[in-house]
XYZ file of C-alpha atoms in Angstrom:
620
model
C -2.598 -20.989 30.288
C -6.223 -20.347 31.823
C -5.590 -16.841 31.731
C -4.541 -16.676 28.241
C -7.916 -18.918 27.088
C -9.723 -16.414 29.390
C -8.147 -13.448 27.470
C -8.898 -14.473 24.242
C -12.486 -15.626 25.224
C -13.232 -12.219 26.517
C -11.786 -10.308 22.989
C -13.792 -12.327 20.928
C -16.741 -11.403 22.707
C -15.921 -8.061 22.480
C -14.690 -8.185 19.011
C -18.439 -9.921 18.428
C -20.151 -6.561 20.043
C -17.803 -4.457 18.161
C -19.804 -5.946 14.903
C -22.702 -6.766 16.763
C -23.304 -3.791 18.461
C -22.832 -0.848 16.275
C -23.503 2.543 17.190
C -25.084 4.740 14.098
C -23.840 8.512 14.194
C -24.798 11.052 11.712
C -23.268 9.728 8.835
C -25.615 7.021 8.601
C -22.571 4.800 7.120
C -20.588 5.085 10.010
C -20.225 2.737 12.982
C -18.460 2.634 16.302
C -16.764 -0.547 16.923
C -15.386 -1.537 20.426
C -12.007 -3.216 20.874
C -10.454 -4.774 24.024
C -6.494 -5.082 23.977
C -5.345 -6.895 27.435
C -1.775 -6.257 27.817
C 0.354 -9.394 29.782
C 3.414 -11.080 29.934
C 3.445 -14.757 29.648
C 5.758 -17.625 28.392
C 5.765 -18.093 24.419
C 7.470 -20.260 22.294
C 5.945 -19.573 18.450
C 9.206 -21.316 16.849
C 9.461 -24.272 19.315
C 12.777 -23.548 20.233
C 12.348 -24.709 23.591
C 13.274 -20.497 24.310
C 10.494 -19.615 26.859
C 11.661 -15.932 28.047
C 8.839 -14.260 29.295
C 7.514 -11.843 26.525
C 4.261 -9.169 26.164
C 1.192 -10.772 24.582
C -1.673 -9.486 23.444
C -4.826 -11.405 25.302
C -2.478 -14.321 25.547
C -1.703 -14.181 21.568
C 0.808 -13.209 19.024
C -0.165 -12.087 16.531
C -2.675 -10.176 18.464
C -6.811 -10.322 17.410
C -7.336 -8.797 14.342
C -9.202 -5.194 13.885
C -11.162 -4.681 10.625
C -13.443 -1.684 10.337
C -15.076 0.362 7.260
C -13.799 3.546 5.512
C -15.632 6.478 8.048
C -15.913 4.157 10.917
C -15.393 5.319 14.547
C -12.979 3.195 16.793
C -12.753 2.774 20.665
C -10.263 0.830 21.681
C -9.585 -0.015 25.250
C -5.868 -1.374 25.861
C -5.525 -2.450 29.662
C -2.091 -2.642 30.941
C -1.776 -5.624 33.072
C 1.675 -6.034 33.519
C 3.254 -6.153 37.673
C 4.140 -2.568 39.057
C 7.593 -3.938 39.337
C 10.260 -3.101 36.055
C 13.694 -2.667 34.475
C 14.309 0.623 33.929
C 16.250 1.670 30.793
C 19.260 4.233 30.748
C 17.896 7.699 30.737
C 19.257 8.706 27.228
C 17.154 6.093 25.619
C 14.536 7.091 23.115
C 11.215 5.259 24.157
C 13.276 3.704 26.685
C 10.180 4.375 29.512
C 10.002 1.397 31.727
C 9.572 -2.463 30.357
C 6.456 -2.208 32.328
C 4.954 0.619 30.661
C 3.053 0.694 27.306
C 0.921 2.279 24.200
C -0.384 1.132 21.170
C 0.236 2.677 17.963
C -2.700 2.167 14.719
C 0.247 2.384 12.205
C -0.407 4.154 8.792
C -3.622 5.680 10.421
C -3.371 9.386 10.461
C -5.554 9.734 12.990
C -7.115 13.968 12.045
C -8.312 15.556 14.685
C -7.281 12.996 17.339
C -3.541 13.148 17.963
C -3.974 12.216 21.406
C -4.944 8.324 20.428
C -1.558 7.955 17.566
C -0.158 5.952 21.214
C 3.640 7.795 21.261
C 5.052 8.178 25.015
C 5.698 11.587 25.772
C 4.615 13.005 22.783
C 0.968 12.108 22.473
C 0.252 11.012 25.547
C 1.814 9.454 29.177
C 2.576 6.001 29.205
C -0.399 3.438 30.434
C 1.649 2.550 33.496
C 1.019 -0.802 34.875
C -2.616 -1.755 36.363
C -3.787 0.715 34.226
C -5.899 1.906 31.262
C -6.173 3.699 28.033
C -8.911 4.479 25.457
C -8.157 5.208 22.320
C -10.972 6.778 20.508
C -10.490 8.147 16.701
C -12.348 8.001 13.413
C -10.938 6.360 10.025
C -11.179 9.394 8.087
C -10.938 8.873 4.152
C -8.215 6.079 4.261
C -8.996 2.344 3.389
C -6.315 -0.768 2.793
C -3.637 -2.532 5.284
C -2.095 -1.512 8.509
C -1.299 -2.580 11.626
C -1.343 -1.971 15.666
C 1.433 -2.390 17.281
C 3.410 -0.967 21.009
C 5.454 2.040 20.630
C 7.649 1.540 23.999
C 10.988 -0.045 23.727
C 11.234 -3.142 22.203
C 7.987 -4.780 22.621
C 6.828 -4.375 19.713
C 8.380 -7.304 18.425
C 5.670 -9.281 20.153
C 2.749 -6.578 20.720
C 1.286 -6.398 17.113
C -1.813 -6.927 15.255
C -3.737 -6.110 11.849
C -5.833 -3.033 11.423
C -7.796 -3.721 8.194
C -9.795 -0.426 6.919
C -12.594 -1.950 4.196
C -12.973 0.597 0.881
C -16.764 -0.180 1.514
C -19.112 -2.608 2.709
C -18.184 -4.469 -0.855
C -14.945 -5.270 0.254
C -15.447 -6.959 3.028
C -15.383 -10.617 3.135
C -17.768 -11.047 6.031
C -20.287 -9.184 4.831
C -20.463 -11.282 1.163
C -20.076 -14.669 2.757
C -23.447 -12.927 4.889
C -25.475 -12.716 1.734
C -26.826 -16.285 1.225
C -27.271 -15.580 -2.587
C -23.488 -15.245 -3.177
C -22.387 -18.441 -1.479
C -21.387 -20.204 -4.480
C -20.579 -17.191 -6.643
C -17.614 -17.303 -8.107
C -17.614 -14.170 -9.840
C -15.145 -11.980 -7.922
C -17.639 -10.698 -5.450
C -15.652 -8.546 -3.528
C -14.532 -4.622 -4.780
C -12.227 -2.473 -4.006
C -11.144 0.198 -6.650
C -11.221 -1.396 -9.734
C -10.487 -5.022 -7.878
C -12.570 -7.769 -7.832
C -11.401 -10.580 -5.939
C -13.327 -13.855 -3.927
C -11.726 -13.463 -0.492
C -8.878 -12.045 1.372
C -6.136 -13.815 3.848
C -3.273 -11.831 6.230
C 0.167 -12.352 5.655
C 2.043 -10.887 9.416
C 5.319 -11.025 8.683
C 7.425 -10.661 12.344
C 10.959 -11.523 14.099
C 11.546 -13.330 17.179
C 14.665 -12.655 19.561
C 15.838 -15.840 21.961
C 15.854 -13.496 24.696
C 13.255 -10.684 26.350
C 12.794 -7.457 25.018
C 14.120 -5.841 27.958
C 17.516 -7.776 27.716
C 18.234 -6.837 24.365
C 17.576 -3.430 24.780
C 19.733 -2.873 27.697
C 22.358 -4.434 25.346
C 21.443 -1.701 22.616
C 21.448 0.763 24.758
C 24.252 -0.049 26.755
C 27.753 0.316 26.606
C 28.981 -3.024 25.222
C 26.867 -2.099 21.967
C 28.794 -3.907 18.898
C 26.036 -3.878 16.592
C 22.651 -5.341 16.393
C 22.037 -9.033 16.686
C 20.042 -10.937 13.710
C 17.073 -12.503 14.961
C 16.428 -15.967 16.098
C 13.925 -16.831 13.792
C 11.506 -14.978 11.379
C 7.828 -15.531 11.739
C 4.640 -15.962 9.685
C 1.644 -15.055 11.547
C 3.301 -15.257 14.573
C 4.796 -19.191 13.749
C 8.067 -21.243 12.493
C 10.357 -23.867 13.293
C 14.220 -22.834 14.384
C 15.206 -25.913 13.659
C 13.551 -28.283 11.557
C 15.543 -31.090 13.237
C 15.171 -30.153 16.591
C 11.829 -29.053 17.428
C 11.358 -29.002 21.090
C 8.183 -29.327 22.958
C 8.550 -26.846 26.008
C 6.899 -27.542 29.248
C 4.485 -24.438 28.960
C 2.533 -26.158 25.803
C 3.012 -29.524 25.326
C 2.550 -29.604 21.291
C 4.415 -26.932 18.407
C 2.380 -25.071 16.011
C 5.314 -25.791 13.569
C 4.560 -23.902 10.236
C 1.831 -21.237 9.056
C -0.671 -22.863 6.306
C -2.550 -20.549 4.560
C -5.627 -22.478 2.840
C -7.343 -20.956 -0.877
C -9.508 -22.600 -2.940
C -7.875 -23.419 -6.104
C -10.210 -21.850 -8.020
C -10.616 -18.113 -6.481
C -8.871 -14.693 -6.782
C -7.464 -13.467 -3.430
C -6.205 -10.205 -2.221
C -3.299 -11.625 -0.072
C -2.591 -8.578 2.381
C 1.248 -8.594 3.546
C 1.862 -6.792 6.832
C 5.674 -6.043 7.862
C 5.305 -6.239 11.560
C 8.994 -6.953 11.518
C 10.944 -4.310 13.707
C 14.555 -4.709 12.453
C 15.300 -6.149 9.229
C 13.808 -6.016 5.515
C 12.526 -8.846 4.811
C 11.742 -10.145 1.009
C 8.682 -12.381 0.648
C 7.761 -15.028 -2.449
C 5.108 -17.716 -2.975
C 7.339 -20.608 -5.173
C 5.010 -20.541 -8.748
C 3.063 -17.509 -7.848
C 3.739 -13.908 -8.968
C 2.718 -11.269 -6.843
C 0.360 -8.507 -8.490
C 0.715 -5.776 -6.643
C -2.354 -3.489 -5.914
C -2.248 -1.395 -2.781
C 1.029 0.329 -0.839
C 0.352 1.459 2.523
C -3.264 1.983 2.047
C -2.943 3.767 -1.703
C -4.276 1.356 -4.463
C -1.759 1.374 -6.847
C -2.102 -0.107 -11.037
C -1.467 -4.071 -11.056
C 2.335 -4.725 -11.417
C 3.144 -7.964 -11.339
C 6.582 -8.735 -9.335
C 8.442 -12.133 -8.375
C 8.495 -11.005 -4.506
C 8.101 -8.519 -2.254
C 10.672 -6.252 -0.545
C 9.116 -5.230 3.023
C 11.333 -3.075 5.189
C 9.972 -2.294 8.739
C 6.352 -1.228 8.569
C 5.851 -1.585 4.897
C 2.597 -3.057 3.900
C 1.186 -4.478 0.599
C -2.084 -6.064 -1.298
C -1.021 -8.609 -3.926
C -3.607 -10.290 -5.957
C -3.274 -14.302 -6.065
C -4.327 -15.894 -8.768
C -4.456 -19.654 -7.665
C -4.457 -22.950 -10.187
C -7.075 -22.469 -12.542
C -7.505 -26.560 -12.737
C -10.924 -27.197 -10.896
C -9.791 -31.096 -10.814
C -6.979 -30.158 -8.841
C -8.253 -31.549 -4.743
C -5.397 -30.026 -2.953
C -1.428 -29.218 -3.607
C 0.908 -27.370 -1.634
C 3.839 -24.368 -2.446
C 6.422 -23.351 -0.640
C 5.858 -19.632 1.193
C 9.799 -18.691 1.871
C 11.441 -15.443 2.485
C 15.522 -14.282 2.855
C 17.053 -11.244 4.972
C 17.822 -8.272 3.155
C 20.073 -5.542 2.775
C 22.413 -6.968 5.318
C 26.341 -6.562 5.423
C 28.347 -8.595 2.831
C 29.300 -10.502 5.978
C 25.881 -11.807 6.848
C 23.997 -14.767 5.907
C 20.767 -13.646 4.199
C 18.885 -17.142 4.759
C 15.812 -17.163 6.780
C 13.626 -20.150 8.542
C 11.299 -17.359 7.903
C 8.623 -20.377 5.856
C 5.234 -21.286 5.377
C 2.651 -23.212 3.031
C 0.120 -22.185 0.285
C -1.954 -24.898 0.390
C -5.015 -25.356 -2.474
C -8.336 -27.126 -0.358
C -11.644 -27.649 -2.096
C -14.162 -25.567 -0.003
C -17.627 -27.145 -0.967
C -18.636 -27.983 2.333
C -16.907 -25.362 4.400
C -19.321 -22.991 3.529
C -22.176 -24.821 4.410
C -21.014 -25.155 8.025
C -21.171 -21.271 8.678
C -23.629 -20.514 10.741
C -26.741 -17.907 8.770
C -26.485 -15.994 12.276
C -24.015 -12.781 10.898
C -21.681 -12.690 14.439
C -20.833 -16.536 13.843
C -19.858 -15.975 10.385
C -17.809 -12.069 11.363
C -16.014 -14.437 13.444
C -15.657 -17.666 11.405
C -11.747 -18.701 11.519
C -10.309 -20.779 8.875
C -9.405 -23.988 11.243
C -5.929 -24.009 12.263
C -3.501 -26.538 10.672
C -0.379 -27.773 12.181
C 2.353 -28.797 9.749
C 5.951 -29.240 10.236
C 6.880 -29.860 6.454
C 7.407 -26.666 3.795
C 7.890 -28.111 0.107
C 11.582 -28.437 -1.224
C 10.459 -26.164 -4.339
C 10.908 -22.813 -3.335
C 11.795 -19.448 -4.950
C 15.130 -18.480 -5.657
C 15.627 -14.437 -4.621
C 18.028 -12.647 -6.517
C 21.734 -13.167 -5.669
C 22.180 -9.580 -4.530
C 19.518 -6.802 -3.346
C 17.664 -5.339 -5.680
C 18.610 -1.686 -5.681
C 15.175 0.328 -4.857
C 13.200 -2.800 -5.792
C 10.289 -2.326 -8.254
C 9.384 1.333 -6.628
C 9.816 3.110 -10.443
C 6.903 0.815 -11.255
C 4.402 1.127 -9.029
C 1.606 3.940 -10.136
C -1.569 5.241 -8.164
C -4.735 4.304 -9.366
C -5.695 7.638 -9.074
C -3.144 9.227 -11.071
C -4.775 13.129 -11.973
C -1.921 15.834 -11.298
C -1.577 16.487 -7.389
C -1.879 20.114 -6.833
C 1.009 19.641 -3.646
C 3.319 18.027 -6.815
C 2.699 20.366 -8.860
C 3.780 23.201 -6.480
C 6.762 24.254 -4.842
C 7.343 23.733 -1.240
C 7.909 26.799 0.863
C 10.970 24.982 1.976
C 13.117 21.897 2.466
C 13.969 20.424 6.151
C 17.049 18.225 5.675
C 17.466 15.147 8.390
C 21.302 14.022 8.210
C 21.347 11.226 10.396
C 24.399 10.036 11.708
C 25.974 7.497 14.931
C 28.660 7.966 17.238
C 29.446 6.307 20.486
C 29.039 8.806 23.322
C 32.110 8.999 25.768
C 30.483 6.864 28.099
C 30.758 3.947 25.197
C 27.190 3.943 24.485
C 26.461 4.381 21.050
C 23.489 6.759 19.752
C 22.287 7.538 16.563
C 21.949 11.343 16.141
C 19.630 14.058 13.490
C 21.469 17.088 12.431
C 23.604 16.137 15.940
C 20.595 16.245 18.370
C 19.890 12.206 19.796
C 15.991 11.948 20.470
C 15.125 11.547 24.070
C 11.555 11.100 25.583
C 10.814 14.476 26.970
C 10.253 15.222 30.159
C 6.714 16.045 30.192
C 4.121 14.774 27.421
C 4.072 17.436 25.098
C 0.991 17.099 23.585
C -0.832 17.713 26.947
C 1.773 20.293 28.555
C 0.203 23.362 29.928
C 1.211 26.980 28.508
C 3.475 25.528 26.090
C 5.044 28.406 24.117
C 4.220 28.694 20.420
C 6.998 28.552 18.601
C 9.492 31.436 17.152
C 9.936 30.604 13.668
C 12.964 33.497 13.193
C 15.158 31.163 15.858
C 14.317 27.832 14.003
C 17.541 26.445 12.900
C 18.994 26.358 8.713
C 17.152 22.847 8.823
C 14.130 24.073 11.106
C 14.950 22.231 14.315
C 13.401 24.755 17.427
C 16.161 24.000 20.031
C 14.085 25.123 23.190
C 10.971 23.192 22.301
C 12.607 20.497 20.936
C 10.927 19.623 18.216
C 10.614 20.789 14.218
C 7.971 22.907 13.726
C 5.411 23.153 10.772
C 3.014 25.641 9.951
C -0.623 24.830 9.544
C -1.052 23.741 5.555
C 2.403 24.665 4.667
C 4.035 21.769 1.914
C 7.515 20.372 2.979
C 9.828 18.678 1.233
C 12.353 16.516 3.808
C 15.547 15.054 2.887
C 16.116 11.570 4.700
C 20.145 12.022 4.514
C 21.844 8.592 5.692
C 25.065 8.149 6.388
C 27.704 5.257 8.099
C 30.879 5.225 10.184
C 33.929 5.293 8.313
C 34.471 1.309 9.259
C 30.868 -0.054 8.660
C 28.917 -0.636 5.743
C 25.678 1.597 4.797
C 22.470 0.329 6.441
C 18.892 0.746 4.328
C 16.819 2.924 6.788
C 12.927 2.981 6.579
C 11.463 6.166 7.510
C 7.621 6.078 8.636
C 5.712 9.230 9.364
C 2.809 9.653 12.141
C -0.284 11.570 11.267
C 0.630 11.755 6.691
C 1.511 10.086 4.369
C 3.892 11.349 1.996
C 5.139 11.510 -1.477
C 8.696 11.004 -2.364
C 9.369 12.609 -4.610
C 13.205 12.105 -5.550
C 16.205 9.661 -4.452
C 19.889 9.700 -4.476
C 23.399 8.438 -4.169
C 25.871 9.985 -1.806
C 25.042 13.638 -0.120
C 21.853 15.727 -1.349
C 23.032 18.936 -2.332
C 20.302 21.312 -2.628
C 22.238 23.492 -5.833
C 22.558 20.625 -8.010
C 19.534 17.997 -6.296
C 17.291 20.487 -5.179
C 15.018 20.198 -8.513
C 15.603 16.719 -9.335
C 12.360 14.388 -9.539
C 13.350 10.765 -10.346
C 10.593 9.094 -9.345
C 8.167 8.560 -12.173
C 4.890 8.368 -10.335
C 4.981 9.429 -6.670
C 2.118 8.111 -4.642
C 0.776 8.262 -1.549
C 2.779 5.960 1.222
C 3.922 6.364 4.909
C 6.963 3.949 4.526
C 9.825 4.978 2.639
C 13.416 2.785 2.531
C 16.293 5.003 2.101
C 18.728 2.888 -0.077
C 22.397 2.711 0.557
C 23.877 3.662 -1.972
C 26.207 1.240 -4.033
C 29.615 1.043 -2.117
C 31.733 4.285 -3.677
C 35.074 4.185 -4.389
C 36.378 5.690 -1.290
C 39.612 6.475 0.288
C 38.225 5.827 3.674
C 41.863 5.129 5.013
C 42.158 8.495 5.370
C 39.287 9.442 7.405
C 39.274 9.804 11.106
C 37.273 6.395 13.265
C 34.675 9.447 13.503
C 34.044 10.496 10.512
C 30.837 9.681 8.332
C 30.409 8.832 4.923
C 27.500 9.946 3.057
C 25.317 6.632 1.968
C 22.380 8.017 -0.057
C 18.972 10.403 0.355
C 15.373 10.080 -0.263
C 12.970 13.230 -0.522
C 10.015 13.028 0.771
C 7.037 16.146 0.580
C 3.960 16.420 2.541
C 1.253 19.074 3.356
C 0.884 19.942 6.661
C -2.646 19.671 7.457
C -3.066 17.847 10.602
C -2.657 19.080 13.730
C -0.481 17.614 16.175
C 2.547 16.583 17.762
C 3.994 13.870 15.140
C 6.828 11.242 15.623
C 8.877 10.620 12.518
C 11.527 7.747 13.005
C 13.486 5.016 11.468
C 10.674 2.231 11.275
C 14.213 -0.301 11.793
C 13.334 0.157 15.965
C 16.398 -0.396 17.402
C 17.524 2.480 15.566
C 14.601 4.574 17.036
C 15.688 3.860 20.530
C 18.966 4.626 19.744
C 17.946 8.321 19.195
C 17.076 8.004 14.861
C 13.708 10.037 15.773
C 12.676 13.757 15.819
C 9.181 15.218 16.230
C 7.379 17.230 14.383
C 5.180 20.269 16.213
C 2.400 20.849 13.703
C 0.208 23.918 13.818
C 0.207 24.551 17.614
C -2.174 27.439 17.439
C -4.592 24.937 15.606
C -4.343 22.381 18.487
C -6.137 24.397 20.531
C -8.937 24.375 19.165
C -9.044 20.234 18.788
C -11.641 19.561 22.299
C -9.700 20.214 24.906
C -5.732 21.547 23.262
């Protein structure tokens, strides 16, 4: 495990200079920072299983280092692909498929204007970093500030190849730089702003799954002809740790100790802004602290009103800012709560418990803050110590019985809620995405939009030379350019896109999380069944649309079908969402079912945004 010490060494160092080192542009509030992401595969065992298939870490970690920058900030990031030349290559008709050796890294949520070439999609924004080699991604955080992530956008690897991108709202909301000011040391007055939030301090919440077998394995199942649905994972993880088996944890012969369960340490008498990351690829996953209600405050990097819920529903890719008001008693020395979370929006067959567990535990802070170091690096990279514990409180919360159908969405508001020209208006038309499966006569089964299954292209478009513009008179009823490939959008035009699901005549209807590259989106209206545009086409249920990049489509409650009737290939329609953005950003965009097996299964399109605009982005 030298290699993985050595690994980590090296990215703090660099994460140090990142800080450290700033480079001032124009804008004399921007900074450059400098990342280093060392791609390797390496033995892991985060839920002491005693599993040790070899899986892709992130300089020798999972979770990988965290990434926090300032609104405006500039961002190199250098991700080194250091995986053997030697792979298992996927069936051709595999979407992301590549090789297991290849890789990119996706900043999730980030929008990345005027840089398409760093959003890290294979074949779309750029060629796979093959293996021995590099990739620098190099964009600015333009006006966006809250909680995403990083994570691979090849196969399945994602499930271990994560990380949090924090974007500050200012240099008053971040932590580092108010534990930096001596004078506010032992303030307790809510130092830190954001919006209208004051809070003390912040801690990450990386919600993840864990498959007893390697990334490549399951997806040549997935992909492959013996397909018979997707496998629940092994174990659900909290910043990147849990115990399969409380009564059988076994110490592997890579590491000769187990982590055993996540503690996340507060002092019992601060606010925190508890940031909740769903780095989990598959299923939606709800989240509760036993005794704490959740006030939620930001959605996928839009601060939203406080609402105050019992738990949090986060599908694939969804991220959230709760505020946590701990015990008020300043007597109280230390007590611990139960963190515990269930599976969600599974088949009636399936068990929704989870192992997915961790602790809240209250510790008195007066002398941690004291040991800091006055020099600014030490304290940028000050860790809270890491606790091993292999025991989660009995107490915990009790979820509903059944899912909760579209959660507490009608609830949430913006902050910023002024009338939004793009709402106001109509769009100059409506792109519907009916997505369906079907196993292919070769037994593979593929999930399919408007009948076309997404396959990596043959040539990266983004960078393909004399690529014709395309004819917007041959674009399909639903705006799908056959030849290209891709749906095109003109430059500032406002969409509206129907997320139609639907399921098999013999299976039950799936909750599908749709996730956007370069916007975020409103929706703007939901529904049961199949979205007719006649009677649909004006609806807008949703009380206060906001700003997001995640968006569950719901399955609709199970309707009172004759299904005996229906042919083993026809579909039954499950439920729509509506979604509307502008389209002012350049580029060549994935937009896919966050759930990823169902992305590599085909449940992606692209969009081709303002080609004649690329060009003149450096060198389009």
């Amino acid at each position: 495990m030298l290699r993985s010490f050595l690994f980590t060494l090296i990215t703090s160092f660099v994460i140090v200079l990142a800080h450290a080192g700033n480079i001032h542009h124009n804008d004399k509030h921007s900074m450059t920072h400098f990342f280093e992401l060392n791609i390797t595969r390496e033995f892991h065992d985060p839920d002491c299983s005693g599993y040790t298939g070899p899986k892709l870490l992130i300089n020798g970690q999972m979770p990988g280092p965290p990434i926090q920058v300032t609104k405006g900030d500039h961002v190199r990031m250098l991700v080194r692909n250091m995986l053997p030349a030697k792979s298992i290559k996927f069936t051709k008709s595999s979407a992301m498929g590549g090789s297991s050796n290849e890789i990119t890294i996706h900043v999730h949520g980030i929008r990345q204007f005027g840089s398409p070439e760093s959003d890290g999609v294979p074949y779309l924004t750029q060629d796979p970093i093959q293996a021995g080699e590099s990739y620098l991604y190099e964009f600015q955080v333009i006006d966006q500030a809250g909680t995403y992530f990083y994570h691979a956008h090849v196969g399945l690897v994602s499930e271990s190849v994560f990380g949090e991108f924090v974007v500050y709202e200012s240099e008053k909301a971040r932590p580092d730089a108010y534990l930096s000011n001596q004078n506010h040391l032992h303030h307790h007055g809510h130092g830190l702003i954001a919006g209208p939030y004051h809070y003390d301090d912040e801690r990450t919440i990386l919600l993840s799954e864990w498959w007893h077998e390697t990334a490549e394995e399951l997806g040549t199942y997935l992909l492959g002809p013996s397909f018979a649905g997707i496998p629940a994972p092994s174990s659900i993880l909290i910043n990147g740790r849990t115990i399969y088996q409380p009564n059988n944890v076994t110490q592997t012969k890579e590491k000769d100790y187990c982590q055993g369960y996540s503690v996340i340490e507060v002092d019992p008498i601060k606010r925190y802004r508890l940031r909740v990351i769903g780095g989990n690829i598959y299923e939606t996953i709800s989240f509760a602290i036993n005794d704490h209600p959740l006030t939620v405050i930001e959605v996928d990097g839009t601060l939203v009103k406080p609402y105050t819920v019992p738990y949090l529903e986060v599908s694939p890719g969804q991220r959230f800012s709760v505020l946590l008001e701990p015990c008020s008693d300043e007597h109280q020395k230390e007590k611990e709560y139960a963190i515990n979370t269930i599976r969600d929006w599974l088949n009636p067959q399936d068990n929704p418990s989870s192992n997915g567990l961790a602790v809240l535990r209250y510790t008195t802070h007066q002398n941690k803050i004291s040991n800091i170091n006055e020099d600014q690096n030490n304290i940028i990279n000050k860790k809270e110590q890491e606790v091993t514990t292999f025991y989660v409180p009995e107490n915990r919360f009790k979820f509903p019985g059944q899912s909760k159908l579209y959660w507490y969405w009608n609830n949430l508001e913006p902050v910023d809620d002024y009338n939004n020209k793009i709402l106001e208006q109509e769009a100059s038309r409506t792109i519907v995405l009916e997505a369906t499966a079907a196993r292919l006569p070769s037994k593979e089964v593929r999930w399919f939009i408007n009948n076309v299954t997404f396959v990596d292209p043959n040539k990266t478009i983004l960078t393909e030379p004399d690529r014709p513009l395309p004819d917007y008179s041959k674009l399909t009823k639903n705006g799908y350019d056959p030849e290209l490939g891709t749906y095109p959008l003109k430059y500032n035009e406002v969409v509206d896109i129907v997320l139609q699901s639907t399921r098999p005549a013999n299976q039950a209807c799936n909750i599908h999380p749709w996730h956007t590259h370069g916007h975020s989106f409103y929706e703007i209206a939901y529904g049961d069944g199949l979205y007719n545009e006649e009677k649909d086409g004006s609806l807008r249920n949703v009380p206060h649309p906001f700003l997001r990049d995640v968006v569950p489509v719901y399955p609709s409650p199970e309707l009172d079908l004759e299904v005996a009737s229906l042919a083993s290939n026809d579909s039954i329609y499950c439920g729509w969402s509506k979604i509307r953005l502008i389209a002012d950003n350049p580029g060549i965009w994935a937009m896919h079912c966050h759930n990823t097996p169902h992305m590599i299964m085909g449940m992606m399109i692209a969009l081709e945004e303002a080609p004649e605009e690329l060009k003149k982005l450096k060198h389009y």
